[in-house]
Coordinates of C-alpha atoms in Angstrom, one line a residue:
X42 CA 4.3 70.2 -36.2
X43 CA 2.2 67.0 -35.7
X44 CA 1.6 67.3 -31.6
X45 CA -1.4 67.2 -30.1
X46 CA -3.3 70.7 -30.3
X47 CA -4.3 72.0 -27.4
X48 CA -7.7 72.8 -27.3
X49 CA -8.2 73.8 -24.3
X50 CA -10.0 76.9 -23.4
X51 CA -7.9 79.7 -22.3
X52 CA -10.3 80.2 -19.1
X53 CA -10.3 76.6 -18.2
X54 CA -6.4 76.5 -19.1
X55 CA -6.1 79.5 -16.7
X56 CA -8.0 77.9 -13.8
X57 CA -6.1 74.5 -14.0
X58 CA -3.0 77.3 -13.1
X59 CA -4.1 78.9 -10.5
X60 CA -5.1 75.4 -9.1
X61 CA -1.7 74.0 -9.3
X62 CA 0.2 77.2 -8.1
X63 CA -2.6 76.6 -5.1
X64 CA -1.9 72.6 -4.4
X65 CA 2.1 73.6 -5.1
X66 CA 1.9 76.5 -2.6
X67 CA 0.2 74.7 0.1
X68 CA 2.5 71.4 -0.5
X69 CA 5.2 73.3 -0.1
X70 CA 4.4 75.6 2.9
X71 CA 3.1 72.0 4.7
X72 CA 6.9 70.6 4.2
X73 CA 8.2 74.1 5.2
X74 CA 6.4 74.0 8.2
X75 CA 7.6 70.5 8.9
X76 CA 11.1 71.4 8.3
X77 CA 11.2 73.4 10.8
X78 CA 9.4 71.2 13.2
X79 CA 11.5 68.3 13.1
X80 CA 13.5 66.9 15.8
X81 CA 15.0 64.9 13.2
X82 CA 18.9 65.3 13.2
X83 CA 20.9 65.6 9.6
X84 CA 21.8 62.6 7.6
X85 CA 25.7 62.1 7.9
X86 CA 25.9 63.2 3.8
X87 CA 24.0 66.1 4.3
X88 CA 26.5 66.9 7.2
X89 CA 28.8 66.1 4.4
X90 CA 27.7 68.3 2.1
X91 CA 27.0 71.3 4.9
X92 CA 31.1 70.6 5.2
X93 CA 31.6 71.2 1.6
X94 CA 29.4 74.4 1.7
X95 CA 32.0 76.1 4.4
X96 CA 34.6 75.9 1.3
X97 CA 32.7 76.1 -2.5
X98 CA 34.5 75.1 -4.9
X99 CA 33.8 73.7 -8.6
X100 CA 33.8 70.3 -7.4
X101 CA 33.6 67.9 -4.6
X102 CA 35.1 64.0 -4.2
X103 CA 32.3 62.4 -4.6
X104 CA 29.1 65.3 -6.5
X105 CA 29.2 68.0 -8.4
X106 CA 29.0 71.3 -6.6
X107 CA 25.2 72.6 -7.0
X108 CA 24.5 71.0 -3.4
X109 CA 26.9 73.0 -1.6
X110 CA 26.3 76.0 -3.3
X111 CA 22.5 75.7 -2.5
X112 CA 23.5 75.1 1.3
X113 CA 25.6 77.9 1.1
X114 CA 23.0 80.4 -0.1
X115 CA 20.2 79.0 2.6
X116 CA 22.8 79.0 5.7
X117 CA 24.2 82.1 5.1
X118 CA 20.4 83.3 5.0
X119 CA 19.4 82.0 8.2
X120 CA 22.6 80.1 9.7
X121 CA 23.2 76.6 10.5
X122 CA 20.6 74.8 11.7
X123 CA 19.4 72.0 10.5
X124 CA 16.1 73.5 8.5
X125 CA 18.1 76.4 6.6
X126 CA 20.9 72.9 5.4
X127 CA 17.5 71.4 3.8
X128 CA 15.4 74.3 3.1
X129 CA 16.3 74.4 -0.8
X130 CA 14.8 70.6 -1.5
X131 CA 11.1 71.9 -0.6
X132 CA 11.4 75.3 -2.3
X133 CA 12.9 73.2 -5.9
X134 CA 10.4 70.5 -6.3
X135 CA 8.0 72.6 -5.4
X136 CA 9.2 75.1 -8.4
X137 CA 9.6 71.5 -10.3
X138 CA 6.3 70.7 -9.7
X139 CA 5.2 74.0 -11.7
X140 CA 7.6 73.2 -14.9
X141 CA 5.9 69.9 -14.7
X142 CA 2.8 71.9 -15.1
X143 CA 3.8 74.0 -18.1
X144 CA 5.3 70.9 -19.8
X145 CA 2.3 69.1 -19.9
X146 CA -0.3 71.9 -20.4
X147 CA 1.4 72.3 -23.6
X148 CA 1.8 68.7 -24.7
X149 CA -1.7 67.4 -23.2
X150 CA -3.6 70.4 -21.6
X151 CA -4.2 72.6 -18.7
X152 CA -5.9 69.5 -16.8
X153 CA -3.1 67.5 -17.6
X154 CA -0.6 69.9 -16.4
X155 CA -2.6 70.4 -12.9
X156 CA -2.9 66.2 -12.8
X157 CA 0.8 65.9 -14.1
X158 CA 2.0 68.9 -11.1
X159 CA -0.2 66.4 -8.7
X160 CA 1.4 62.8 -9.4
X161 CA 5.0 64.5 -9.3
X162 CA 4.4 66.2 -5.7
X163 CA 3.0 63.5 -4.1
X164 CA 5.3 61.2 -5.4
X165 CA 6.7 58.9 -2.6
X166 CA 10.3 59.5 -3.7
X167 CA 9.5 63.5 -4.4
X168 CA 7.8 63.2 -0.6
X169 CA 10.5 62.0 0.8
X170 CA 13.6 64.0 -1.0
X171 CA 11.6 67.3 -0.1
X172 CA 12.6 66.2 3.6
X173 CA 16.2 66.3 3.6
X174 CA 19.1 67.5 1.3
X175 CA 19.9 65.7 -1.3
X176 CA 21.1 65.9 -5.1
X177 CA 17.9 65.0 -6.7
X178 CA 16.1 68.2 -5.7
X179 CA 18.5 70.4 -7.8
X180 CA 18.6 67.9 -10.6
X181 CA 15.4 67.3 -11.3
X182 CA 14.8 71.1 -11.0
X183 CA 16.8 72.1 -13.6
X184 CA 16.0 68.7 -16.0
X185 CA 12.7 70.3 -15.9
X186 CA 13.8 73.5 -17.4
X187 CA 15.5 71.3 -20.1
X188 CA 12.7 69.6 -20.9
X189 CA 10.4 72.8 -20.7
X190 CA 12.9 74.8 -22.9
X191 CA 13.1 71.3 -24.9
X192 CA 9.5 71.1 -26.0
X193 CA 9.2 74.9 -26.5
X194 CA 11.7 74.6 -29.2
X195 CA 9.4 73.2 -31.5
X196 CA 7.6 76.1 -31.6
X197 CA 10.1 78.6 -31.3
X198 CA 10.7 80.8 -34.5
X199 CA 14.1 82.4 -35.1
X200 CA 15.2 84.4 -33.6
X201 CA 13.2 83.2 -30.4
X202 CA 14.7 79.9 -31.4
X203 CA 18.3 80.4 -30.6
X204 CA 17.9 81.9 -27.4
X205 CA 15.3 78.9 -26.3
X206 CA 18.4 76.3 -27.4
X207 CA 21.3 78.4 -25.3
X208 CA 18.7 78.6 -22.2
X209 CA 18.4 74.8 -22.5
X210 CA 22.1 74.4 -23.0
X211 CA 22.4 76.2 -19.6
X212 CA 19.7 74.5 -17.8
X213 CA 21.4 70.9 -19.4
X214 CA 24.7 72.0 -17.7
X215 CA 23.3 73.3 -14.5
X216 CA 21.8 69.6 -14.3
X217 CA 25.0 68.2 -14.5
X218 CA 26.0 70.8 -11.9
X219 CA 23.7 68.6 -9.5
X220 CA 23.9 65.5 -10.4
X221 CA 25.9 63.7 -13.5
X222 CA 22.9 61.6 -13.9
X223 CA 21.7 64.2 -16.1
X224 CA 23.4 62.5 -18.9
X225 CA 20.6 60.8 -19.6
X226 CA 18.6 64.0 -20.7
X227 CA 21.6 64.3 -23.0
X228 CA 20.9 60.9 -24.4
X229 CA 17.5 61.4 -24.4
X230 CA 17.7 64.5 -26.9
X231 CA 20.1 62.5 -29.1
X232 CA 17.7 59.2 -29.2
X233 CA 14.9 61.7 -30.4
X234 CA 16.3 63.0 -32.8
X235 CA 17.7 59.7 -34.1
X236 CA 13.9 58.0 -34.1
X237 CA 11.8 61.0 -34.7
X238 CA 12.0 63.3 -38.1
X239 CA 9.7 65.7 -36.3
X240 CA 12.7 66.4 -33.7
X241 CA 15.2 66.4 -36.0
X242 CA 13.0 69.2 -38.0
X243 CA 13.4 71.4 -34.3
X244 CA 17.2 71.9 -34.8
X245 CA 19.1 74.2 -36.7
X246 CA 22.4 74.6 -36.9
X247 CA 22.8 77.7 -35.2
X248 CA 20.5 76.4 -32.4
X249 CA 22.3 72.9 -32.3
X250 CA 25.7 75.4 -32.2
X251 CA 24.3 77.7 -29.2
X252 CA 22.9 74.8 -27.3
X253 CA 26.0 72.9 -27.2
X254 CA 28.2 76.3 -26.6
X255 CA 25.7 77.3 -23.5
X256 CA 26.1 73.1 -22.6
X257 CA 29.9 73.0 -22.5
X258 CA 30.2 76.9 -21.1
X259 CA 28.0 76.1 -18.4
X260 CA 30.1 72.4 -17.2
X261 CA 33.4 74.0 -17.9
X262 CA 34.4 74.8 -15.1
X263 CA 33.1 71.5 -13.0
X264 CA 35.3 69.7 -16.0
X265 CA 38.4 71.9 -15.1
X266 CA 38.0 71.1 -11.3
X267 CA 38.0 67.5 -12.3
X268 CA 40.8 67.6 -15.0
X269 CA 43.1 69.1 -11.5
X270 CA 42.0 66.7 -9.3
X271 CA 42.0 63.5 -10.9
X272 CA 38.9 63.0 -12.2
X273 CA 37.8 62.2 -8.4
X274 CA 33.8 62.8 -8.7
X275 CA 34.0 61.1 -12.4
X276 CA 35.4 57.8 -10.7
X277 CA 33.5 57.8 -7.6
X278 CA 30.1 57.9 -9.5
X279 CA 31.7 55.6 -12.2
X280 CA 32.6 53.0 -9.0
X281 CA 29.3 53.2 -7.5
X282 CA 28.0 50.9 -10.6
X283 CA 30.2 48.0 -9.0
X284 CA 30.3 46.1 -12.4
X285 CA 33.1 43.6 -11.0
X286 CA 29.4 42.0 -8.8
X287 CA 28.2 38.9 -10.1
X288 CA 26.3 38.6 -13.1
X289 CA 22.6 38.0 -14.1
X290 CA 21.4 38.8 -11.0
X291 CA 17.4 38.4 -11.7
X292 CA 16.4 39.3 -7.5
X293 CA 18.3 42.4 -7.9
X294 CA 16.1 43.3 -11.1
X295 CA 13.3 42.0 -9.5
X296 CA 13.4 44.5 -6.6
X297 CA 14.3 47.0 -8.4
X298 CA 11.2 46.8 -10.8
X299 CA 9.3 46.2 -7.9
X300 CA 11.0 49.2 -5.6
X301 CA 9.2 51.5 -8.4
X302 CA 5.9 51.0 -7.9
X303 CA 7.0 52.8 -4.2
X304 CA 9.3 55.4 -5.5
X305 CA 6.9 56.9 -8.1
X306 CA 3.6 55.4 -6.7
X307 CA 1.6 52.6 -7.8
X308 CA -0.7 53.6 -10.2
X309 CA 1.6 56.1 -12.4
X310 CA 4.3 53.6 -12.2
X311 CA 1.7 51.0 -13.5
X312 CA 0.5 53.4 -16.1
X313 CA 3.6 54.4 -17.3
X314 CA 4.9 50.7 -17.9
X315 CA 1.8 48.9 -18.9
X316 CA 1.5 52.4 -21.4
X317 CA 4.3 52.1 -22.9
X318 CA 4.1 48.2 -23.8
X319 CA 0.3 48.3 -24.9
X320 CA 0.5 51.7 -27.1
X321 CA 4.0 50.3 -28.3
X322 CA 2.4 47.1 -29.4
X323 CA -0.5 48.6 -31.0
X324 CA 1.7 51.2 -32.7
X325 CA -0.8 53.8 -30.9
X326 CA 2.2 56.1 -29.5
X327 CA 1.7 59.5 -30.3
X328 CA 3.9 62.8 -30.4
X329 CA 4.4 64.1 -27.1
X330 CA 4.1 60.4 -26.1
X331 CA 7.4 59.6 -28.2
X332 CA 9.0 62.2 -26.9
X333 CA 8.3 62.1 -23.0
X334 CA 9.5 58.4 -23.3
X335 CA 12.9 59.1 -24.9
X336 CA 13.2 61.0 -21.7
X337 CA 11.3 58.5 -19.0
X338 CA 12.7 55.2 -20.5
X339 CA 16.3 55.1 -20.7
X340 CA 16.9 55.7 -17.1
X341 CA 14.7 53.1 -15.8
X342 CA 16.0 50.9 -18.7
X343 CA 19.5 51.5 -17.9
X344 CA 19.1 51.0 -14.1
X345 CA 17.1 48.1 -14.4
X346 CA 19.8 46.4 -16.8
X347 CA 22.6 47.7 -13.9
X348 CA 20.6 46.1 -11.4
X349 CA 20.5 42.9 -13.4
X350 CA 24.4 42.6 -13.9
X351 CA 25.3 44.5 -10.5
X352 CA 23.3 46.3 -8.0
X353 CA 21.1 49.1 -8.3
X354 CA 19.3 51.9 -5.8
X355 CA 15.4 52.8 -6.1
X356 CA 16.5 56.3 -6.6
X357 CA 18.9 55.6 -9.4
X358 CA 16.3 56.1 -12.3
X359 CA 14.9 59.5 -10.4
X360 CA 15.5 61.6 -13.5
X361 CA 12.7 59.7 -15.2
X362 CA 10.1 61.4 -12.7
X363 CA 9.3 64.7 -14.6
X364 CA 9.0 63.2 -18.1
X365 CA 7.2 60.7 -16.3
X366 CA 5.0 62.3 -14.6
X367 CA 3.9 64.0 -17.2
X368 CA 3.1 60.9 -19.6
X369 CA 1.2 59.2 -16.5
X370 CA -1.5 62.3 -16.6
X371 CA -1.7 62.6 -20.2
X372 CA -2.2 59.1 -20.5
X373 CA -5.0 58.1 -17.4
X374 CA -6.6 62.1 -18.8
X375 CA -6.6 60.5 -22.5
X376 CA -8.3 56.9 -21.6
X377 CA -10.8 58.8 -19.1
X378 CA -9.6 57.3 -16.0
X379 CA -10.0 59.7 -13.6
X380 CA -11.1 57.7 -10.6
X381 CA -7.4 55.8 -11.0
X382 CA -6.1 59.0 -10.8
X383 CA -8.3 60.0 -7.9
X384 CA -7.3 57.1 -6.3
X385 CA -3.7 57.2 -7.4
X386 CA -2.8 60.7 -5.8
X387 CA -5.8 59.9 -2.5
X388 CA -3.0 56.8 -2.1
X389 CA 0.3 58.9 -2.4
X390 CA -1.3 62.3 -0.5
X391 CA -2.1 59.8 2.6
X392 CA 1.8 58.3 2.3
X393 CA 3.0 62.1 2.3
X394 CA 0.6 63.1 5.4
X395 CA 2.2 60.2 7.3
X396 CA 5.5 61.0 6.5
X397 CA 5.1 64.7 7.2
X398 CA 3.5 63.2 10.5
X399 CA 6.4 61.5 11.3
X400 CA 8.9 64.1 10.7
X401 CA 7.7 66.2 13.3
X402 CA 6.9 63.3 15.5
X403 CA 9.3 60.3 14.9
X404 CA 7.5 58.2 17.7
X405 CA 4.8 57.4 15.4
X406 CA 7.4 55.8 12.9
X407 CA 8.3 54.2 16.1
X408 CA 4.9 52.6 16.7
X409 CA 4.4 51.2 13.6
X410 CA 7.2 49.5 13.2
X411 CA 9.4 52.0 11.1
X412 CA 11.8 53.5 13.4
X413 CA 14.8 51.2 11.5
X414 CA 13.9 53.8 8.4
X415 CA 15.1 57.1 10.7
X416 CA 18.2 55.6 12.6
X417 CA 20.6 57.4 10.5
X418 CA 18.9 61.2 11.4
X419 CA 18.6 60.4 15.3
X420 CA 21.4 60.4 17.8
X421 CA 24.2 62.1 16.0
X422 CA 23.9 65.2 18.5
X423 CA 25.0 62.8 21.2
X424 CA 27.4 61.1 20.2
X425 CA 29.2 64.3 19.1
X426 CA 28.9 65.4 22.5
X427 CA 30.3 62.2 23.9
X428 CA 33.3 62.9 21.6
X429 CA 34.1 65.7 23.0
X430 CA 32.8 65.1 26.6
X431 CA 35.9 62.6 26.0
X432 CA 38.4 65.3 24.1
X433 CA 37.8 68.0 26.8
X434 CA 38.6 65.6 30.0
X435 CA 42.0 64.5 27.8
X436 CA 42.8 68.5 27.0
X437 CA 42.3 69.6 31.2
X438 CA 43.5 66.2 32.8
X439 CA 46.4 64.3 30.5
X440 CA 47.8 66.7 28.9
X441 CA 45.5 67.0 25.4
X442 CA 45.7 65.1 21.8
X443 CA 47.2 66.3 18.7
X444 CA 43.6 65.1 17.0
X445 CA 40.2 63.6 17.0
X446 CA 40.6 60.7 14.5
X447 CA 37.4 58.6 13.1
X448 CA 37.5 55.5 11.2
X449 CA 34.1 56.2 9.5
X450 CA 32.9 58.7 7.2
X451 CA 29.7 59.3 8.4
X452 CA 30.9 59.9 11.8
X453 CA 33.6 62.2 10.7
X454 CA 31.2 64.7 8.9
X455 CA 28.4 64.0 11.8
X456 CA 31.4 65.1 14.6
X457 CA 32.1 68.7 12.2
X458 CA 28.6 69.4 11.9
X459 CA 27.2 69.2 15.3
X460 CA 30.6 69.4 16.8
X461 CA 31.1 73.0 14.8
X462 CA 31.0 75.2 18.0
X463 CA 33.6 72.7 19.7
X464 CA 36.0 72.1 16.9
X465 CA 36.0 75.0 15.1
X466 CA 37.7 76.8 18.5
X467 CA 40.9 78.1 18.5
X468 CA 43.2 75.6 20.3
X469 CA 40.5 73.0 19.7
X470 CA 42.2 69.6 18.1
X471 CA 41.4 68.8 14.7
X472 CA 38.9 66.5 13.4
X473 CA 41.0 64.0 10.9
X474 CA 40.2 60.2 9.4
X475 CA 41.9 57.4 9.6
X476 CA 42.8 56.2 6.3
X477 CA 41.3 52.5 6.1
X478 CA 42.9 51.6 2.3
X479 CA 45.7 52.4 0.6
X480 CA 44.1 55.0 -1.3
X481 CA 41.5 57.6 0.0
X482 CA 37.5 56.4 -0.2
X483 CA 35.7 59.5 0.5
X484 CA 36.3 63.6 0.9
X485 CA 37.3 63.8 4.4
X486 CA 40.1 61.0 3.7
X487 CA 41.2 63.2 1.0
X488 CA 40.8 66.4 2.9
X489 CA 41.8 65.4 6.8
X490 CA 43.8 62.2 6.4
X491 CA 45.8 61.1 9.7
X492 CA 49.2 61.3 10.1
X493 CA 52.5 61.0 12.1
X494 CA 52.2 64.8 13.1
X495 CA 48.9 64.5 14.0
X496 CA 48.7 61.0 15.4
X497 CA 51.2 61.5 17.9
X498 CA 49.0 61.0 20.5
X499 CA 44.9 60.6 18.8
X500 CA 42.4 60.3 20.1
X501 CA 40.7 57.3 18.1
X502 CA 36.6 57.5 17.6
X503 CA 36.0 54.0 16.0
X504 CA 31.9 53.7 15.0
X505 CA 30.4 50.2 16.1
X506 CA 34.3 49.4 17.0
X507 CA 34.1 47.5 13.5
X508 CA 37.8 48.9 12.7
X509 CA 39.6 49.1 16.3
X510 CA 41.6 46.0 15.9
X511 CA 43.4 47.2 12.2
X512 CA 43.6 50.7 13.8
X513 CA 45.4 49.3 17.1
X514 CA 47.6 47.7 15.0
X515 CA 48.7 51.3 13.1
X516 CA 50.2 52.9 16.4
X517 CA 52.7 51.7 18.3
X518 CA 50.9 51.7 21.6
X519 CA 46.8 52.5 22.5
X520 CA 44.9 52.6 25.4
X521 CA 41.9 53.7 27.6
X522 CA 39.7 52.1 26.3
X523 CA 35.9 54.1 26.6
X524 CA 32.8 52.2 24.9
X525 CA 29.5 54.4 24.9
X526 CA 26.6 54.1 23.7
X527 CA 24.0 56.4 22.5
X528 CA 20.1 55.1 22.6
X529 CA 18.5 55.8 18.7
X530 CA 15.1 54.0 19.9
X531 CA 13.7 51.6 22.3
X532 CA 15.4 48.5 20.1
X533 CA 18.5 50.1 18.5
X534 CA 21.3 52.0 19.8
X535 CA 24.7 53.5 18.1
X536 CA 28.0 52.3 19.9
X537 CA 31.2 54.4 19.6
X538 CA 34.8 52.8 20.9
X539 CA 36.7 56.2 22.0
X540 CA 40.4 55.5 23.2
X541 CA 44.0 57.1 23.0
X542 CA 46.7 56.0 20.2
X543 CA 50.3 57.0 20.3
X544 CA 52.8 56.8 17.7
X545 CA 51.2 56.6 14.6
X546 CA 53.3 54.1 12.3
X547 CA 50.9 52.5 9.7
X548 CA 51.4 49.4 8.5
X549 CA 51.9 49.3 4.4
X550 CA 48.3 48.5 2.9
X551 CA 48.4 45.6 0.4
X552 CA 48.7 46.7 -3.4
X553 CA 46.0 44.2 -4.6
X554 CA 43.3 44.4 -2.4
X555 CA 44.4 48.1 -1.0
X556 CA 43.5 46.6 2.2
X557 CA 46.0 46.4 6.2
X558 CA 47.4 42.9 7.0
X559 CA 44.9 40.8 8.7
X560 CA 45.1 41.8 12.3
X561 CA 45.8 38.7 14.8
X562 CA 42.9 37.9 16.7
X563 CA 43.9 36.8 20.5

């Protein structure tokens, strides 16, 4: 046992507690509050995954199935509406935000723990996941947990031991549950042991046994789903890589280097990089040090090298943020810099105050500039109504449509979420996509594809009219041609080409590209 020992007195320890269950508390009754408060409509995936929630199952086209089982719990509390689809995200991190505490208080101290708690709730990307639902809430939850149950195992004595290593088998798997970036944890464990004797000295065999049993126990039946259904969610998150892109792509890195300095704030970010190089070249790393950045480095290592050969997201490395939030405070607490971290958290509690500002009052994104940020959560309401302002005069004046058919995903699970008192009526026509490629892209092309039955005479919802010419070009005769528009802000609007189709007869998609023949442009 060579970490750090905590020397921290137990009535100083206790009242760095009771100050982090108070910052973590308030936090979280703040975003609550603004939850509730929002006029902000749902993001089209959370729509999505509100969708999924009406059916559960094991697994999903494109996540694992922890999303819609946490919907599923919080809307059949307090229904559909828009707060009870989200209300999970504030209620995890702010639980996550207490693991961090533990973690660090018993790597680094009580301070630590209340400083670690501190960088990871105000985190900008933390901030701004705790405002809508999303899979990184229930992922970094339960990595948390693993990494909590992870360090404790040091400790642990048999027969405390075993049952330490099947809860962290179970918390691995439930991470995986949320999101299959929890791999890297999994790596993470394995590059420990590999580099460190002290880890390898944790393990057992019976605790190397149980955790892998409570592991594979825990993701069997995710693995079953996806063994019966072609591997869909393994591919999907396997395609979003995109490794056919070009090479060497050194902007791409760039940005994404640069895009984490906003994603976990500037100063931890900056600690936790220049950290890691200066201790690393002065050979100064210590224990807990080692072991928080075999869990904090690979995924930004890993994401950075994606983004160098392909493309990457901000958010992609997001299961470095506990293990890194923890190093950041043990780290700025070590070298005495507490005015950094002052100013560190003053910096990201002012970004979170203007973002909870904003979410109950979009116009002041508005006035500054930001409105382009919320376009996607404003404006789905109406067009949903348009939709079926349109449906309803077809059903009393021409007879009715065998379906409602959309050419985009987003619009598709946008039209059954706020369309859900419309559509879901008996004698109601069915929501169904329009199948762009030769194979399905997405869960509702999967799910709801169009076809002859149901495109005898469809009524076609084409978003930003982007695909109306290839879809024209699938039925044997369309018209009626309805363009609206709904206004998002005083610069943008969303545009929605609504007209009938008749005779659905889709022309074969070619097998190399998977794309329609070129439609001829008059």
């Amino acid at each position: 046992m060579t970490f750090q020992p905590d020397s921290t007195p137990k009535t100083v320890d206790s009242r760095a507690w009771r100050l982090t269950i108070l910052m973590v508390a308030g936090l979280t009754i703040l975003r609550l509050a603004a939850l509730f408060a929002t006029p902000l409509e749902l993001y089209p995936d959370e729509a999505q995954y509100w969708l999924w929630s009406r059916e559960l199952a094991f697994g999903y086209f494109s996540k694992p199935p922890m999303i819609a089982w946490l919907i599923w719990l919080t809307t059949t509390i307090g229904g559909d509406a828009e707060a009870w689809v989200r209300l999970s995200a504030p209620l995890l991190h702010g639980a996550t935000a207490l693991v961090v505490h533990r973690i660090a208080r018993r790597l680094y101290g009580g301070w630590s723990g209340l400083a670690a708690a501190a960088i990871y709730s105000l985190m900008p990307g933390v901030v701004l996941s705790s405002g809508l639902m999303a899979t990184d809430a229930p992922l970094l939850f339960f990595l948390s947990l693993t990494i909590w149950a992870y360090v404790g195992l040091a400790e642990a004595t048999a027969p405390r031991r075993y049952f330490v290593a099947a809860g962290m088998g179970v918390a691995l798997g439930l991470a995986f549950l949320s999101k299959y970036a929890a791999i890297y944890a999994l790596g993470s464990i394995v590059l420990h042991a590999l580099i460190s004797r002290e880890a390898r000295r944790r393990w057992c065999p019976a605790a190397i046994v149980l955790f892998a049993f409570a592991f594979v126990l825990t993701l069997a039946p995710n693995l079953a789903w996806n063994a019966s259904h072609q591997f869909s969610t393994v591919k999907h998150t396997a395609s979003n890589a995109n490794w056919g892109a070009h090479l060497f792509n050194v902007r791409e890195l760039s940005e994404f280097v640069l895009s984490q300095f906003g994603v976990f704030g500037p100063v931890p970010f900056g600690v936790l990089l220049g950290g890691a190089i200066w201790l690393g070249a002065k050979k100064k790393i210590q224990s807990p040090d080692l072991l928080l950045l075999c869990f904090s480095a690979p995924p930004l290592i890993i994401v950075a090298g994606e983004a160098f050969v392909s493309r990457a997201n901000a958010n992609w490395a997001g299961a470095a943020f506990v293990a890194g939030s923890v190093l950041a405070a043990g780290w700025l607490l070590r070298w005495n810099a507490r005015r950094w971290l002052i100013g560190g958290l003053a910096l990201q509690g002012l970004f979170a105050a203007f973002f909870v500002v904003c979410m109950v009052n979009p116009r002041v994104a508005d006035a500054v500039g930001l409105a382009n940020g919320f376009k996607r959560v404003r404006g789905w309401d109406q067009t949903v109504q348009a939709i079926i302002d349109r449906t309803r005069e077809e059903q009393a004046l021409r007879g009715g449509v065998s379906a409602v058919a959309m050419d985009d995903r987003f619009l598709y699970n946008a039209a059954a979420y706020y369309g859900r008192d419309y559509f879901g009526q008996p004698g109601a026509p069915p929501l169904r996509m329009w199948v762009h490629e030769i194979a399905p892209q997405n869960q509702a092309e999967t799910e709801a594809p169009l076809d002859a039955a149901y495109g005898r005479r469809a009524l076609i919802v084409s978003l930003e009219g982007g695909y109306r010419p290839e879809i024209e070009q699938d039925f044997k005769a369309t018209s009626a041609l309805q363009i609206s528009r709904v206004r998002l802000d005083k610069k943008r609007s969303r545009r929605i080409d609504l007209f009938i189709a008749e005779g659905f007869a889709p022309l074969p998609r070619d097998p190399v590209t998977g794309l329609p023949p070129e439609p001829k442009r008059p």
